[in-house]
Amino acid sequence: MIYADNAATTKMSQVAYNTMTNLMKEIWGNPSSLYTKGQESREVLEKAREEIAGVIGANAREILFTSGGSESDNQAILSAARIGARKGKKHIISDAFEHHAVLHTLNRLKEEGFEVTLLDVHENGLIKPKEVKDAIREDTCLVTIMYANNEIGTIQPIKEIGEICKDKHVIFHTDAVQAVGHIDIDVERDNIDLLSASGHKFNGPKGVGFLYARKGINLSNLIEGGAQEKGKRAGTENVPAIGAMAAALCKKKEKLEESSSYVSKMRDKLIEGLSKIPHSVLNGDATQRLPGNVNFCFEGIEGESLLLLLDDRGILASSGSACTSGSLDPSHVLLAIGRVHDVAHGSLRLTIDEEITEDDIDYIVKNVTEVVEYLRGFSPVWTDLVSGKREFVL
Ligand SMILES: *Cc1c(COP(=O)(O)O)cnc(C)c1O
């Protein structure tokens, strides 16, 4: 089996697994309890906080543990909106290909009277910093733009966008769920005020994540209750998962350079191979993209059928995001970069990691090529394209 769906989730690393199981067995006290058994758990939390902060250039006090990327996105955006509303600022800037955890939160705010400007992500899947600058108004309270896209892997010019927001005194949030642990991030260098991350996207456990909030930003609670996490997120902390998430992230950081140069090389080989399939296109910029992300559209086929046949051949991939597969709507990300419905339906996302070999890449190229050809063989759309009844888009 070749697992090429790391953007959906990753397998836990050995160190994360060992840390988690050990903590579950040994460190079971309540971190809020004052006796030693509780304080052991408290220490695990504070060490994890320090380690995570270290990886992204933050201070430990600025890290809040959450249940994952979705919760972090919700809390970051709602907090910035509340801060804005108190000053009469109710305008937010984002873009059309954010994760639904961001887009749906913005929809909720629209219902509450906020105005949302969604920037164009252009055909290459990149935002122009100048367009962020031009969109900022007197009443803008938040800019929220993802670090790297989960479907097409494009990496935004975050540092430049952060600088603009800093100059204009607008809070800048980034959904960095796909970026943390995969590329180098520094919240100071990048001028980030709020950052969301999720453990299971960097070989940590599922159901745990964190939110970085720059000192001075007053977070609003999503969950009320006890005084955990400085009163900003009630509920007894998931100590084993938090410890394992920190261990996973430190491991990723340690081998970041080596693994990203290897994975990028494999990515480029895969892109080169798949580009040879006629009437296909790479989605997203070829260079400003995550080391492990490859995303193509093949004209005249259905992404879902492609996935199922690849599964039969031991290749685990994705078409659109996990949240949209199962529905008939094409990916909002592909539509945002200007792919027409028919073309967007024929998409394939392969997200690889450092376990991939050159042989695996050859195997993927060979099989995707065969399966695309096979599916086109009995696709009515393809027949129309070839006979000239319909015009090729790609
Ligand atoms: C996976 C993902 C999320 C959601 O994270 P969960 O931990 O699964 O809630 C949010 N944003 C992006 C970009 C993602 O890839």
PDB file of N, CA and C in Angstrom, residues 147-193:
ATOM      1  N   TYR A 147      -1.869  29.552   5.640  1.00  0.00           N
ATOM      2  CA  TYR A 147      -0.441  29.509   5.319  1.00  0.00           C
ATOM      3  C   TYR A 147      -0.236  28.699   4.040  1.00  0.00           C
ATOM      4  N   ALA A 148      -0.824  27.503   4.028  1.00  0.00           N
ATOM      5  CA  ALA A 148      -0.716  26.642   2.841  1.00  0.00           C
ATOM      6  C   ALA A 148      -2.052  25.962   2.632  1.00  0.00           C
ATOM      7  N   ASN A 149      -2.439  25.843   1.382  1.00  0.00           N
ATOM      8  CA  ASN A 149      -3.745  25.270   1.078  1.00  0.00           C
ATOM      9  C   ASN A 149      -3.748  23.743   1.198  1.00  0.00           C
ATOM     10  N   ASN A 150      -4.824  23.201   1.767  1.00  0.00           N
ATOM     11  CA  ASN A 150      -4.883  21.761   2.017  1.00  0.00           C
ATOM     12  C   ASN A 150      -5.151  20.937   0.766  1.00  0.00           C
ATOM     13  N   GLU A 151      -5.680  21.546  -0.281  1.00  0.00           N
ATOM     14  CA  GLU A 151      -5.933  20.759  -1.488  1.00  0.00           C
ATOM     15  C   GLU A 151      -4.828  20.907  -2.522  1.00  0.00           C
ATOM     16  N   ILE A 152      -4.461  22.151  -2.808  1.00  0.00           N
ATOM     17  CA  ILE A 152      -3.474  22.331  -3.880  1.00  0.00           C
ATOM     18  C   ILE A 152      -2.083  22.712  -3.360  1.00  0.00           C
ATOM     19  N   GLY A 153      -1.971  22.861  -2.043  1.00  0.00           N
ATOM     20  CA  GLY A 153      -0.637  23.001  -1.437  1.00  0.00           C
ATOM     21  C   GLY A 153       0.078  24.321  -1.631  1.00  0.00           C
ATOM     22  N   THR A 154      -0.577  25.314  -2.218  1.00  0.00           N
ATOM     23  CA  THR A 154       0.144  26.570  -2.450  1.00  0.00           C
ATOM     24  C   THR A 154       0.441  27.286  -1.128  1.00  0.00           C
ATOM     25  N   ILE A 155       1.653  27.832  -1.063  1.00  0.00           N
ATOM     26  CA  ILE A 155       2.117  28.534   0.137  1.00  0.00           C
ATOM     27  C   ILE A 155       2.004  30.036  -0.093  1.00  0.00           C
ATOM     28  N   GLN A 156       1.234  30.687   0.737  1.00  0.00           N
ATOM     29  CA  GLN A 156       0.993  32.122   0.551  1.00  0.00           C
ATOM     30  C   GLN A 156       2.185  32.975   1.006  1.00  0.00           C
ATOM     31  N   PRO A 157       2.288  34.187   0.455  1.00  0.00           N
ATOM     32  CA  PRO A 157       3.344  35.109   0.912  1.00  0.00           C
ATOM     33  C   PRO A 157       2.989  35.682   2.289  1.00  0.00           C
ATOM     34  N   ILE A 158       3.049  34.810   3.296  1.00  0.00           N
ATOM     35  CA  ILE A 158       2.551  35.138   4.633  1.00  0.00           C
ATOM     36  C   ILE A 158       3.329  36.284   5.279  1.00  0.00           C
ATOM     37  N   LYS A 159       4.636  36.284   5.091  1.00  0.00           N
ATOM     38  CA  LYS A 159       5.451  37.324   5.725  1.00  0.00           C
ATOM     39  C   LYS A 159       5.043  38.714   5.220  1.00  0.00           C
ATOM     40  N   GLU A 160       4.842  38.819   3.911  1.00  0.00           N
ATOM     41  CA  GLU A 160       4.461  40.102   3.321  1.00  0.00           C
ATOM     42  C   GLU A 160       3.059  40.524   3.782  1.00  0.00           C
ATOM     43  N   ILE A 161       2.156  39.556   3.829  1.00  0.00           N
ATOM     44  CA  ILE A 161       0.795  39.858   4.275  1.00  0.00           C
ATOM     45  C   ILE A 161       0.826  40.280   5.749  1.00  0.00           C
ATOM     46  N   GLY A 162       1.633  39.571   6.540  1.00  0.00           N
ATOM     47  CA  GLY A 162       1.754  39.899   7.961  1.00  0.00           C
ATOM     48  C   GLY A 162       2.287  41.307   8.172  1.00  0.00           C
ATOM     49  N   GLU A 163       3.240  41.683   7.348  1.00  0.00           N
ATOM     50  CA  GLU A 163       3.837  43.015   7.460  1.00  0.00           C
ATOM     51  C   GLU A 163       2.791  44.104   7.201  1.00  0.00           C
ATOM     52  N   ILE A 164       1.995  43.872   6.163  1.00  0.00           N
ATOM     53  CA  ILE A 164       0.940  44.835   5.812  1.00  0.00           C
ATOM     54  C   ILE A 164      -0.042  44.982   6.977  1.00  0.00           C
ATOM     55  N   CYS A 165      -0.441  43.845   7.541  1.00  0.00           N
ATOM     56  CA  CYS A 165      -1.406  43.875   8.652  1.00  0.00           C
ATOM     57  C   CYS A 165      -0.812  44.596   9.865  1.00  0.00           C
ATOM     58  N   LYS A 166       0.466  44.352  10.093  1.00  0.00           N
ATOM     59  CA  LYS A 166       1.124  44.987  11.234  1.00  0.00           C
ATOM     60  C   LYS A 166       1.136  46.506  11.049  1.00  0.00           C
ATOM     61  N   ASP A 167       1.510  46.945   9.843  1.00  0.00           N
ATOM     62  CA  ASP A 167       1.534  48.377   9.522  1.00  0.00           C
ATOM     63  C   ASP A 167       0.171  49.027   9.724  1.00  0.00           C
ATOM     64  N   LYS A 168      -0.859  48.273   9.331  1.00  0.00           N
ATOM     65  CA  LYS A 168      -2.225  48.831   9.373  1.00  0.00           C
ATOM     66  C   LYS A 168      -2.939  48.537  10.699  1.00  0.00           C
ATOM     67  N   HIS A 169      -2.227  47.906  11.628  1.00  0.00           N
ATOM     68  CA  HIS A 169      -2.812  47.560  12.935  1.00  0.00           C
ATOM     69  C   HIS A 169      -4.077  46.715  12.811  1.00  0.00           C
ATOM     70  N   VAL A 170      -4.010  45.726  11.925  1.00  0.00           N
ATOM     71  CA  VAL A 170      -5.128  44.796  11.769  1.00  0.00           C
ATOM     72  C   VAL A 170      -4.647  43.424  12.241  1.00  0.00           C
ATOM     73  N   ILE A 171      -5.466  42.726  13.000  1.00  0.00           N
ATOM     74  CA  ILE A 171      -5.090  41.394  13.493  1.00  0.00           C
ATOM     75  C   ILE A 171      -4.955  40.433  12.308  1.00  0.00           C
ATOM     76  N   PHE A 172      -3.871  39.645  12.324  1.00  0.00           N
ATOM     77  CA  PHE A 172      -3.632  38.688  11.244  1.00  0.00           C
ATOM     78  C   PHE A 172      -3.654  37.254  11.776  1.00  0.00           C
ATOM     79  N   HIS A 173      -4.626  36.490  11.282  1.00  0.00           N
ATOM     80  CA  HIS A 173      -4.704  35.065  11.641  1.00  0.00           C
ATOM     81  C   HIS A 173      -4.332  34.220  10.438  1.00  0.00           C
ATOM     82  N   THR A 174      -3.615  33.134  10.670  1.00  0.00           N
ATOM     83  CA  THR A 174      -3.356  32.191   9.590  1.00  0.00           C
ATOM     84  C   THR A 174      -3.674  30.764  10.032  1.00  0.00           C
ATOM     85  N   ASP A 175      -4.445  30.075   9.185  1.00  0.00           N
ATOM     86  CA  ASP A 175      -4.687  28.652   9.386  1.00  0.00           C
ATOM     87  C   ASP A 175      -3.443  27.952   8.839  1.00  0.00           C
ATOM     88  N   ALA A 176      -2.585  27.528   9.762  1.00  0.00           N
ATOM     89  CA  ALA A 176      -1.309  26.938   9.351  1.00  0.00           C
ATOM     90  C   ALA A 176      -1.317  25.422   9.537  1.00  0.00           C
ATOM     91  N   VAL A 177      -2.511  24.839   9.504  1.00  0.00           N
ATOM     92  CA  VAL A 177      -2.644  23.406   9.774  1.00  0.00           C
ATOM     93  C   VAL A 177      -1.802  22.564   8.812  1.00  0.00           C
ATOM     94  N   GLN A 178      -1.734  22.972   7.537  1.00  0.00           N
ATOM     95  CA  GLN A 178      -0.962  22.189   6.564  1.00  0.00           C
ATOM     96  C   GLN A 178       0.519  22.559   6.579  1.00  0.00           C
ATOM     97  N   ALA A 179       0.847  23.641   7.225  1.00  0.00           N
ATOM     98  CA  ALA A 179       2.223  24.152   7.149  1.00  0.00           C
ATOM     99  C   ALA A 179       3.080  23.759   8.348  1.00  0.00           C
ATOM    100  N   VAL A 180       2.498  23.782   9.533  1.00  0.00           N
ATOM    101  CA  VAL A 180       3.269  23.494  10.750  1.00  0.00           C
ATOM    102  C   VAL A 180       3.851  22.076  10.683  1.00  0.00           C
ATOM    103  N   GLY A 181       5.145  21.986  10.896  1.00  0.00           N
ATOM    104  CA  GLY A 181       5.816  20.687  10.839  1.00  0.00           C
ATOM    105  C   GLY A 181       6.285  20.317   9.444  1.00  0.00           C
ATOM    106  N   HIS A 182       5.863  21.093   8.439  1.00  0.00           N
ATOM    107  CA  HIS A 182       6.218  20.770   7.053  1.00  0.00           C
ATOM    108  C   HIS A 182       7.104  21.825   6.415  1.00  0.00           C
ATOM    109  N   ILE A 183       6.928  23.079   6.842  1.00  0.00           N
ATOM    110  CA  ILE A 183       7.823  24.138   6.378  1.00  0.00           C
ATOM    111  C   ILE A 183       8.188  25.005   7.581  1.00  0.00           C
ATOM    112  N   ASP A 184       9.224  25.806   7.412  1.00  0.00           N
ATOM    113  CA  ASP A 184       9.706  26.598   8.530  1.00  0.00           C
ATOM    114  C   ASP A 184       8.767  27.780   8.809  1.00  0.00           C
ATOM    115  N   ILE A 185       8.346  27.890  10.046  1.00  0.00           N
ATOM    116  CA  ILE A 185       7.430  28.971  10.433  1.00  0.00           C
ATOM    117  C   ILE A 185       7.994  29.712  11.628  1.00  0.00           C
ATOM    118  N   ASP A 186       7.911  31.017  11.586  1.00  0.00           N
ATOM    119  CA  ASP A 186       8.333  31.826  12.723  1.00  0.00           C
ATOM    120  C   ASP A 186       7.325  32.962  12.854  1.00  0.00           C
ATOM    121  N   VAL A 187       6.581  32.963  13.934  1.00  0.00           N
ATOM    122  CA  VAL A 187       5.496  33.939  14.080  1.00  0.00           C
ATOM    123  C   VAL A 187       6.013  35.372  14.165  1.00  0.00           C
ATOM    124  N   GLU A 188       7.259  35.551  14.610  1.00  0.00           N
ATOM    125  CA  GLU A 188       7.843  36.906  14.659  1.00  0.00           C
ATOM    126  C   GLU A 188       8.233  37.345  13.255  1.00  0.00           C
ATOM    127  N   ARG A 189       9.028  36.508  12.591  1.00  0.00           N
ATOM    128  CA  ARG A 189       9.452  36.814  11.224  1.00  0.00           C
ATOM    129  C   ARG A 189       8.247  37.066  10.308  1.00  0.00           C
ATOM    130  N   ASP A 190       7.218  36.250  10.495  1.00  0.00           N
ATOM    131  CA  ASP A 190       6.052  36.308   9.613  1.00  0.00           C
ATOM    132  C   ASP A 190       4.968  37.286  10.080  1.00  0.00           C
ATOM    133  N   ASN A 191       5.198  37.959  11.204  1.00  0.00           N
ATOM    134  CA  ASN A 191       4.211  38.927  11.733  1.00  0.00           C
ATOM    135  C   ASN A 191       2.818  38.332  11.897  1.00  0.00           C
ATOM    136  N   ILE A 192       2.768  37.157  12.490  1.00  0.00           N
ATOM    137  CA  ILE A 192       1.472  36.480  12.695  1.00  0.00           C
ATOM    138  C   ILE A 192       0.959  36.773  14.110  1.00  0.00           C
ATOM    139  N   ASP A 193      -0.317  37.103  14.209  1.00  0.00           N
ATOM    140  CA  ASP A 193      -0.919  37.372  15.521  1.00  0.00           C
ATOM    141  C   ASP A 193      -1.632  36.147  16.077  1.00  0.00           C
TER     142      ASP A 193
END
